[in-house]
């Protein structure tokens, strides 16, 4: 979007929004009603586009191992297809909160992105969720790295330039929302290219729901350190439309000028990385929504905003002749004290997104994605993310068991470690070894033909191409015998099979061999007492 175009829009509301330097009171309820939403406006060839350079350097020549553009697999829509190879892809990754922007984390070592990518490659990870933060002051979560009452800063570069006049809440210059900081977009492009050289697709997070919290405490709230907070920009933009002390309505189309800013930003991202094939988009991480009628961040309004961003990306990529890149939606979240969003995951399935990342208890009010993931139906590609589901908390089965339950139900997987106290070791080796084991199994089968078949196994966790390959997971059950696991049943097509027993706790293959089975139900018993994985591969069928 041209700078003059953005300036014209912003100047319309300077007097309306105000730019007082006084601290806002934080009322419990909105003090002004929420305005109606605009009608969707179709993108045309007359829509202004960014006149700033998209990037400072061209992408290097494509390497043989560079990932190709992803499309939903035509034969097995639970997975993507790499258009460079034609093969189905099992996406699995391990991400970090600071993969794009650095935070002053009280002497915690900065992220070495090159070392991080090298460690992801060591475990054959092929997916990276590239986190972004909208705010610049006070990171969104308080934990042992970010002590209560001690401000934390998201270091530049940010999306917008800090030009002043005047200072923002952190004492540095205020933002000019008409001027992009080219360094932010250059870094995004450089890191996507670096990851792509290592065979990693990158999902670019466009917006961040955890940057809009007010929480009633001025000193510890990321919303107070957001560029769209009226104290922090020179353009008179005030994202707190209902004056409740939060910025949640930024992730709706309630504010016309913010709508224009969002559209200019999304186009700028596409201008910057749209020519790269190893890209996916994620609209937002855990935007806040409520089912309380009349609120500006009502779930219907947040959905409308998210769907608008999806339409914008598709229309603008078509206009630019790039992509189309897959677009994903993550589940929304209610604030503490609000009722669960009962239809959260159902809304994802009915959305126009290409892939989704569901939520778990308590935000959705249900726990199936934590304990007993639904089978992949092909309605959407699912990238199940431990960040949204929290399998190790609130009585969950633990991360290793959750990984295998989710994998054998036909889903892709992502895990997160946020801000680990690990120095230069940025990847959790145990979880990554688990996904490396899954990747090894996938390399031996025809993934496009593999589907979840819960009825074939008494465990109900069975990913199979019947007669060709079976991957069966047996969760740990109460001990009944020392040294051996509980038997389970598996309905097979007759033939000769090579087998492997895998121990998910130790991430080791414990036993291998070959068996002949008749068509029908067979009984298997793990040769160790632990949860277990059985892999059966038809003789002479590997790689078919």
mmCIF file of C-alpha atoms in Angstrom, residues 356-358 381-389 411-415:
data_model
loop_
_atom_site.group_PDB
_atom_site.id
_atom_site.type_symbol
_atom_site.label_atom_id
_atom_site.label_comp_id
_atom_site.label_asym_id
_atom_site.label_seq_id
_atom_site.Cartn_x
_atom_site.Cartn_y
_atom_site.Cartn_z
ATOM 1 C CA UNK A 356 -5.863 -26.076 11.120
ATOM 2 C CA UNK A 357 -4.392 -26.413 14.603
ATOM 3 C CA UNK A 358 -7.140 -27.339 17.109
ATOM 4 C CA UNK A 381 -4.928 -30.987 7.018
ATOM 5 C CA UNK A 382 -4.349 -30.924 10.785
ATOM 6 C CA UNK A 383 -1.082 -29.787 12.344
ATOM 7 C CA UNK A 384 -1.696 -30.740 15.966
ATOM 8 C CA UNK A 385 0.331 -28.380 18.141
ATOM 9 C CA UNK A 386 1.312 -29.108 21.729
ATOM 10 C CA UNK A 387 1.176 -25.361 22.392
ATOM 11 C CA UNK A 388 -2.615 -25.374 21.943
ATOM 12 C CA UNK A 389 -3.354 -28.798 23.410
ATOM 13 C CA UNK A 411 -2.202 -35.999 11.807
ATOM 14 C CA UNK A 412 0.859 -33.814 11.403
ATOM 15 C CA UNK A 413 2.586 -32.641 14.583
ATOM 16 C CA UNK A 414 4.297 -29.583 15.996
ATOM 17 C CA UNK A 415 5.751 -29.091 19.465
#
